[in-house]
Amino acid sequence: MRVRVGQGFDVHPFIDDPDRPLVLGGVVFDSPRALAGHSDADVIAHACADALLGAAGLGDIGMLFPDTDPRWSGANSIDLLAEVARRVRSAGWEPGNVDASVVTDHPKMAPARVQMQERLSAAVEAPVSVKGRRPEGLGALGRGEGVACWAVAVVTRP
Ligand code: MG
């Protein structure tokens, strides 16, 4: 069996837009602040997608879903992640698991952790785990200017 690993990173800044939903891991949070981005700006889904694409050697989500393409404006990132998993499988790789670390103070990750993991895992059709880490006051993340996420994925081929 061949095994490959991929790493993904994403970051999106907060904006004050009461009409824009805050979406993380496919879950909509009740929040006065949202993340700016061309799609729904779901940093967790994006980091997971980039980890899978990297593992399969298929580039990154910027190549697959360019932010200059109006098709992806406001896109549901869970759908993009499911499409990434399809492309990984089409290339002959089976997603093993994805593990993500999201760094932010807001919103609190723990109450939504199980639901996020369920939505992400359903999209990938493989286990996705999410860990919340606080930025401990350091830098832009510590000042609450945005949310960052790192993810690692494993894919296998018989
Ligand atoms: Mg992104």
PDB file of C-alpha atoms and ligand atoms in Angstrom:
ATOM      1  CA  MET A   1       0.000   0.000   0.000  1.00  0.00           C
ATOM      2  CA  ARG A   2       1.202   3.499  -0.857  1.00  0.00           C
ATOM      3  CA  VAL A   3       0.632   6.219   1.735  1.00  0.00           C
ATOM      4  CA  ARG A   4       0.949   9.951   1.226  1.00  0.00           C
ATOM      5  CA  VAL A   5       0.506  12.867   3.584  1.00  0.00           C
ATOM      6  CA  GLY A   6      -0.649  16.387   2.805  1.00  0.00           C
ATOM      7  CA  GLN A   7      -0.690  19.611   4.773  1.00  0.00           C
ATOM      8  CA  GLY A   8      -3.125  22.496   4.438  1.00  0.00           C
ATOM      9  CA  PHE A   9      -3.287  25.987   5.879  1.00  0.00           C
ATOM     10  CA  ASP A  10      -5.840  28.753   5.567  1.00  0.00           C
ATOM     11  CA  VAL A  11      -6.564  32.089   7.191  1.00  0.00           C
ATOM     12  CA  HIS A  12      -9.434  34.557   6.767  1.00  0.00           C
ATOM     13  CA  PRO A  13      -9.892  37.991   8.397  1.00  0.00           C
ATOM     14  CA  PHE A  14     -12.947  38.959  10.432  1.00  0.00           C
ATOM     15  CA  ILE A  15     -15.274  41.620   9.083  1.00  0.00           C
ATOM     16  CA  ASP A  16     -18.161  43.304  10.837  1.00  0.00           C
ATOM     17  CA  ASP A  17     -21.084  42.335   8.634  1.00  0.00           C
ATOM     18  CA  PRO A  18     -24.219  41.351  10.543  1.00  0.00           C
ATOM     19  CA  ASP A  19     -25.773  39.968   7.347  1.00  0.00           C
ATOM     20  CA  ARG A  20     -22.941  37.545   6.639  1.00  0.00           C
ATOM     21  CA  PRO A  21     -22.999  34.181   8.473  1.00  0.00           C
ATOM     22  CA  LEU A  22     -19.929  32.904  10.330  1.00  0.00           C
ATOM     23  CA  VAL A  23     -19.316  29.380   9.015  1.00  0.00           C
ATOM     24  CA  LEU A  24     -16.650  27.075  10.454  1.00  0.00           C
ATOM     25  CA  GLY A  25     -16.435  23.373   9.765  1.00  0.00           C
ATOM     26  CA  GLY A  26     -19.767  23.558   7.957  1.00  0.00           C
ATOM     27  CA  VAL A  27     -21.507  24.881  11.082  1.00  0.00           C
ATOM     28  CA  VAL A  28     -23.121  28.333  11.203  1.00  0.00           C
ATOM     29  CA  PHE A  29     -22.214  30.127  14.442  1.00  0.00           C
ATOM     30  CA  ASP A  30     -24.335  32.774  16.096  1.00  0.00           C
ATOM     31  CA  SER A  31     -21.914  35.703  15.885  1.00  0.00           C
ATOM     32  CA  PRO A  32     -21.955  39.436  15.109  1.00  0.00           C
ATOM     33  CA  ARG A  33     -18.717  38.955  13.183  1.00  0.00           C
ATOM     34  CA  ALA A  34     -18.095  36.895  10.064  1.00  0.00           C
ATOM     35  CA  LEU A  35     -15.045  35.948   8.035  1.00  0.00           C
ATOM     36  CA  ALA A  36     -14.316  37.759   4.795  1.00  0.00           C
ATOM     37  CA  GLY A  37     -13.819  35.704   1.659  1.00  0.00           C
ATOM     38  CA  HIS A  38     -15.068  34.943  -1.823  1.00  0.00           C
ATOM     39  CA  SER A  39     -16.782  31.719  -0.721  1.00  0.00           C
ATOM     40  CA  ASP A  40     -18.373  31.323   2.721  1.00  0.00           C
ATOM     41  CA  ALA A  41     -14.781  31.653   4.071  1.00  0.00           C
ATOM     42  CA  ASP A  42     -14.900  28.385   6.034  1.00  0.00           C
ATOM     43  CA  VAL A  43     -11.202  28.201   6.967  1.00  0.00           C
ATOM     44  CA  ILE A  44     -11.513  24.710   8.433  1.00  0.00           C
ATOM     45  CA  ALA A  45     -13.068  23.219   5.297  1.00  0.00           C
ATOM     46  CA  HIS A  46     -10.484  25.034   3.160  1.00  0.00           C
ATOM     47  CA  ALA A  47      -7.499  23.792   5.190  1.00  0.00           C
ATOM     48  CA  CYS A  48      -8.878  20.230   5.067  1.00  0.00           C
ATOM     49  CA  ALA A  49      -9.375  20.496   1.294  1.00  0.00           C
ATOM     50  CA  ASP A  50      -5.816  21.756   0.760  1.00  0.00           C
ATOM     51  CA  ALA A  51      -4.422  18.953   2.919  1.00  0.00           C
ATOM     52  CA  LEU A  52      -6.263  16.351   0.822  1.00  0.00           C
ATOM     53  CA  LEU A  53      -5.232  17.961  -2.462  1.00  0.00           C
ATOM     54  CA  GLY A  54      -1.628  18.169  -1.305  1.00  0.00           C
ATOM     55  CA  ALA A  55      -1.627  14.515  -0.272  1.00  0.00           C
ATOM     56  CA  ALA A  56      -2.957  13.473  -3.685  1.00  0.00           C
ATOM     57  CA  GLY A  57      -0.618  15.832  -5.557  1.00  0.00           C
ATOM     58  CA  LEU A  58      -3.559  17.721  -7.072  1.00  0.00           C
ATOM     59  CA  GLY A  59      -2.502  21.295  -6.314  1.00  0.00           C
ATOM     60  CA  ASP A  60      -4.637  23.505  -4.070  1.00  0.00           C
ATOM     61  CA  ILE A  61      -8.166  24.862  -3.841  1.00  0.00           C
ATOM     62  CA  GLY A  62      -7.085  28.183  -5.347  1.00  0.00           C
ATOM     63  CA  MET A  63      -6.364  26.253  -8.561  1.00  0.00           C
ATOM     64  CA  LEU A  64      -9.605  24.225  -8.448  1.00  0.00           C
ATOM     65  CA  PHE A  65     -11.975  26.968  -7.343  1.00  0.00           C
ATOM     66  CA  PRO A  66     -10.365  30.313  -8.305  1.00  0.00           C
ATOM     67  CA  ASP A  67     -11.704  33.337  -6.417  1.00  0.00           C
ATOM     68  CA  THR A  68     -11.933  35.150  -9.749  1.00  0.00           C
ATOM     69  CA  ASP A  69     -14.642  32.677 -10.860  1.00  0.00           C
ATOM     70  CA  PRO A  70     -18.169  33.914 -10.066  1.00  0.00           C
ATOM     71  CA  ARG A  71     -19.316  30.267  -9.798  1.00  0.00           C
ATOM     72  CA  TRP A  72     -17.643  30.059  -6.383  1.00  0.00           C
ATOM     73  CA  SER A  73     -18.922  33.374  -5.020  1.00  0.00           C
ATOM     74  CA  GLY A  74     -20.609  32.583  -1.699  1.00  0.00           C
ATOM     75  CA  ALA A  75     -19.908  28.881  -2.292  1.00  0.00           C
ATOM     76  CA  ASN A  76     -20.720  26.380   0.438  1.00  0.00           C
ATOM     77  CA  SER A  77     -17.254  25.135   1.373  1.00  0.00           C
ATOM     78  CA  ILE A  78     -18.590  21.789   2.552  1.00  0.00           C
ATOM     79  CA  ASP A  79     -19.637  21.219  -1.069  1.00  0.00           C
ATOM     80  CA  LEU A  80     -16.157  22.273  -2.233  1.00  0.00           C
ATOM     81  CA  LEU A  81     -14.610  19.831   0.259  1.00  0.00           C
ATOM     82  CA  ALA A  82     -16.858  17.013  -1.001  1.00  0.00           C
ATOM     83  CA  GLU A  83     -15.812  17.850  -4.570  1.00  0.00           C
ATOM     84  CA  VAL A  84     -12.149  17.743  -3.503  1.00  0.00           C
ATOM     85  CA  ALA A  85     -12.690  14.284  -1.956  1.00  0.00           C
ATOM     86  CA  ARG A  86     -14.291  13.120  -5.226  1.00  0.00           C
ATOM     87  CA  ARG A  87     -11.299  14.366  -7.203  1.00  0.00           C
ATOM     88  CA  VAL A  88      -8.870  12.697  -4.808  1.00  0.00           C
ATOM     89  CA  ARG A  89     -10.710   9.392  -5.284  1.00  0.00           C
ATOM     90  CA  SER A  90     -10.842   9.932  -9.069  1.00  0.00           C
ATOM     91  CA  ALA A  91      -7.053  10.238  -8.984  1.00  0.00           C
ATOM     92  CA  GLY A  92      -6.876   6.803  -7.347  1.00  0.00           C
ATOM     93  CA  TRP A  93      -6.300   7.865  -3.739  1.00  0.00           C
ATOM     94  CA  GLU A  94      -8.502   6.960  -0.768  1.00  0.00           C
ATOM     95  CA  PRO A  95      -8.702   9.579   2.005  1.00  0.00           C
ATOM     96  CA  GLY A  96      -7.629   7.961   5.288  1.00  0.00           C
ATOM     97  CA  ASN A  97      -8.295  10.776   7.743  1.00  0.00           C
ATOM     98  CA  VAL A  98      -7.883  14.517   8.160  1.00  0.00           C
ATOM     99  CA  ASP A  99      -6.890  16.257  11.388  1.00  0.00           C
ATOM    100  CA  ALA A 100      -7.347  20.017  11.776  1.00  0.00           C
ATOM    101  CA  SER A 101      -6.209  22.579  14.360  1.00  0.00           C
ATOM    102  CA  VAL A 102      -8.123  25.856  14.293  1.00  0.00           C
ATOM    103  CA  VAL A 103      -6.623  28.830  16.119  1.00  0.00           C
ATOM    104  CA  THR A 104      -8.983  31.502  17.438  1.00  0.00           C
ATOM    105  CA  ASP A 105     -10.592  32.826  20.617  1.00  0.00           C
ATOM    106  CA  HIS A 106     -13.897  33.503  18.872  1.00  0.00           C
ATOM    107  CA  PRO A 107     -16.172  31.703  18.490  1.00  0.00           C
ATOM    108  CA  LYS A 108     -15.746  28.962  21.082  1.00  0.00           C
ATOM    109  CA  MET A 109     -15.003  25.751  19.207  1.00  0.00           C
ATOM    110  CA  ALA A 110     -15.834  23.138  21.833  1.00  0.00           C
ATOM    111  CA  PRO A 111     -19.660  23.381  21.781  1.00  0.00           C
ATOM    112  CA  ALA A 112     -19.733  22.812  18.004  1.00  0.00           C
ATOM    113  CA  ARG A 113     -16.828  20.388  17.739  1.00  0.00           C
ATOM    114  CA  VAL A 114     -18.859  17.202  17.320  1.00  0.00           C
ATOM    115  CA  GLN A 115     -21.167  18.809  14.765  1.00  0.00           C
ATOM    116  CA  MET A 116     -18.233  20.231  12.776  1.00  0.00           C
ATOM    117  CA  GLN A 117     -16.523  16.841  12.750  1.00  0.00           C
ATOM    118  CA  GLU A 118     -19.733  15.166  11.561  1.00  0.00           C
ATOM    119  CA  ARG A 119     -20.228  17.632   8.684  1.00  0.00           C
ATOM    120  CA  LEU A 120     -16.594  17.553   7.575  1.00  0.00           C
ATOM    121  CA  SER A 121     -16.425  13.750   7.848  1.00  0.00           C
ATOM    122  CA  ALA A 122     -19.627  13.404   5.805  1.00  0.00           C
ATOM    123  CA  ALA A 123     -18.123  15.596   3.073  1.00  0.00           C
ATOM    124  CA  VAL A 124     -14.826  13.678   2.933  1.00  0.00           C
ATOM    125  CA  GLU A 125     -16.438  10.278   3.637  1.00  0.00           C
ATOM    126  CA  ALA A 126     -13.557   9.623   6.026  1.00  0.00           C
ATOM    127  CA  PRO A 127     -12.876  10.696   9.625  1.00  0.00           C
ATOM    128  CA  VAL A 128     -12.122  14.391  10.122  1.00  0.00           C
ATOM    129  CA  SER A 129     -11.110  15.611  13.587  1.00  0.00           C
ATOM    130  CA  VAL A 130     -11.086  19.258  14.701  1.00  0.00           C
ATOM    131  CA  LYS A 131      -9.102  20.679  17.599  1.00  0.00           C
ATOM    132  CA  GLY A 132      -9.569  24.229  18.836  1.00  0.00           C
ATOM    133  CA  ARG A 133      -6.485  26.127  20.076  1.00  0.00           C
ATOM    134  CA  ARG A 134      -6.417  29.583  21.623  1.00  0.00           C
ATOM    135  CA  PRO A 135      -3.850  32.059  20.294  1.00  0.00           C
ATOM    136  CA  GLU A 136      -2.915  33.178  23.842  1.00  0.00           C
ATOM    137  CA  GLY A 137      -3.029  36.849  22.899  1.00  0.00           C
ATOM    138  CA  LEU A 138      -0.236  36.575  20.359  1.00  0.00           C
ATOM    139  CA  GLY A 139      -0.208  38.506  17.102  1.00  0.00           C
ATOM    140  CA  ALA A 140      -3.098  39.092  14.712  1.00  0.00           C
ATOM    141  CA  LEU A 141      -4.923  35.933  15.825  1.00  0.00           C
ATOM    142  CA  GLY A 142      -4.537  36.961  19.455  1.00  0.00           C
ATOM    143  CA  ARG A 143      -6.047  40.360  18.630  1.00  0.00           C
ATOM    144  CA  GLY A 144      -9.036  38.578  17.113  1.00  0.00           C
ATOM    145  CA  GLU A 145      -8.365  39.846  13.588  1.00  0.00           C
ATOM    146  CA  GLY A 146      -9.146  36.510  11.960  1.00  0.00           C
ATOM    147  CA  VAL A 147      -9.121  32.736  12.193  1.00  0.00           C
ATOM    148  CA  ALA A 148      -6.358  30.380  11.027  1.00  0.00           C
ATOM    149  CA  CYS A 149      -6.486  26.624  10.518  1.00  0.00           C
ATOM    150  CA  TRP A 150      -3.882  23.961   9.873  1.00  0.00           C
ATOM    151  CA  ALA A 151      -4.796  20.470   8.678  1.00  0.00           C
ATOM    152  CA  VAL A 152      -3.021  17.243   7.845  1.00  0.00           C
ATOM    153  CA  ALA A 153      -4.454  14.494   5.639  1.00  0.00           C
ATOM    154  CA  VAL A 154      -3.416  10.980   4.810  1.00  0.00           C
ATOM    155  CA  VAL A 155      -4.382   9.246   1.580  1.00  0.00           C
ATOM    156  CA  THR A 156      -3.682   5.657   0.567  1.00  0.00           C
ATOM    157  CA  ARG A 157      -3.565   3.614  -2.613  1.00  0.00           C
ATOM    158  CA  PRO A 158      -3.620  -0.205  -2.633  1.00  0.00           C
TER     159      PRO A 158
HETATM  160 MG    MG B   1      -9.891  30.057   2.295  1.00  0.00          MG
END
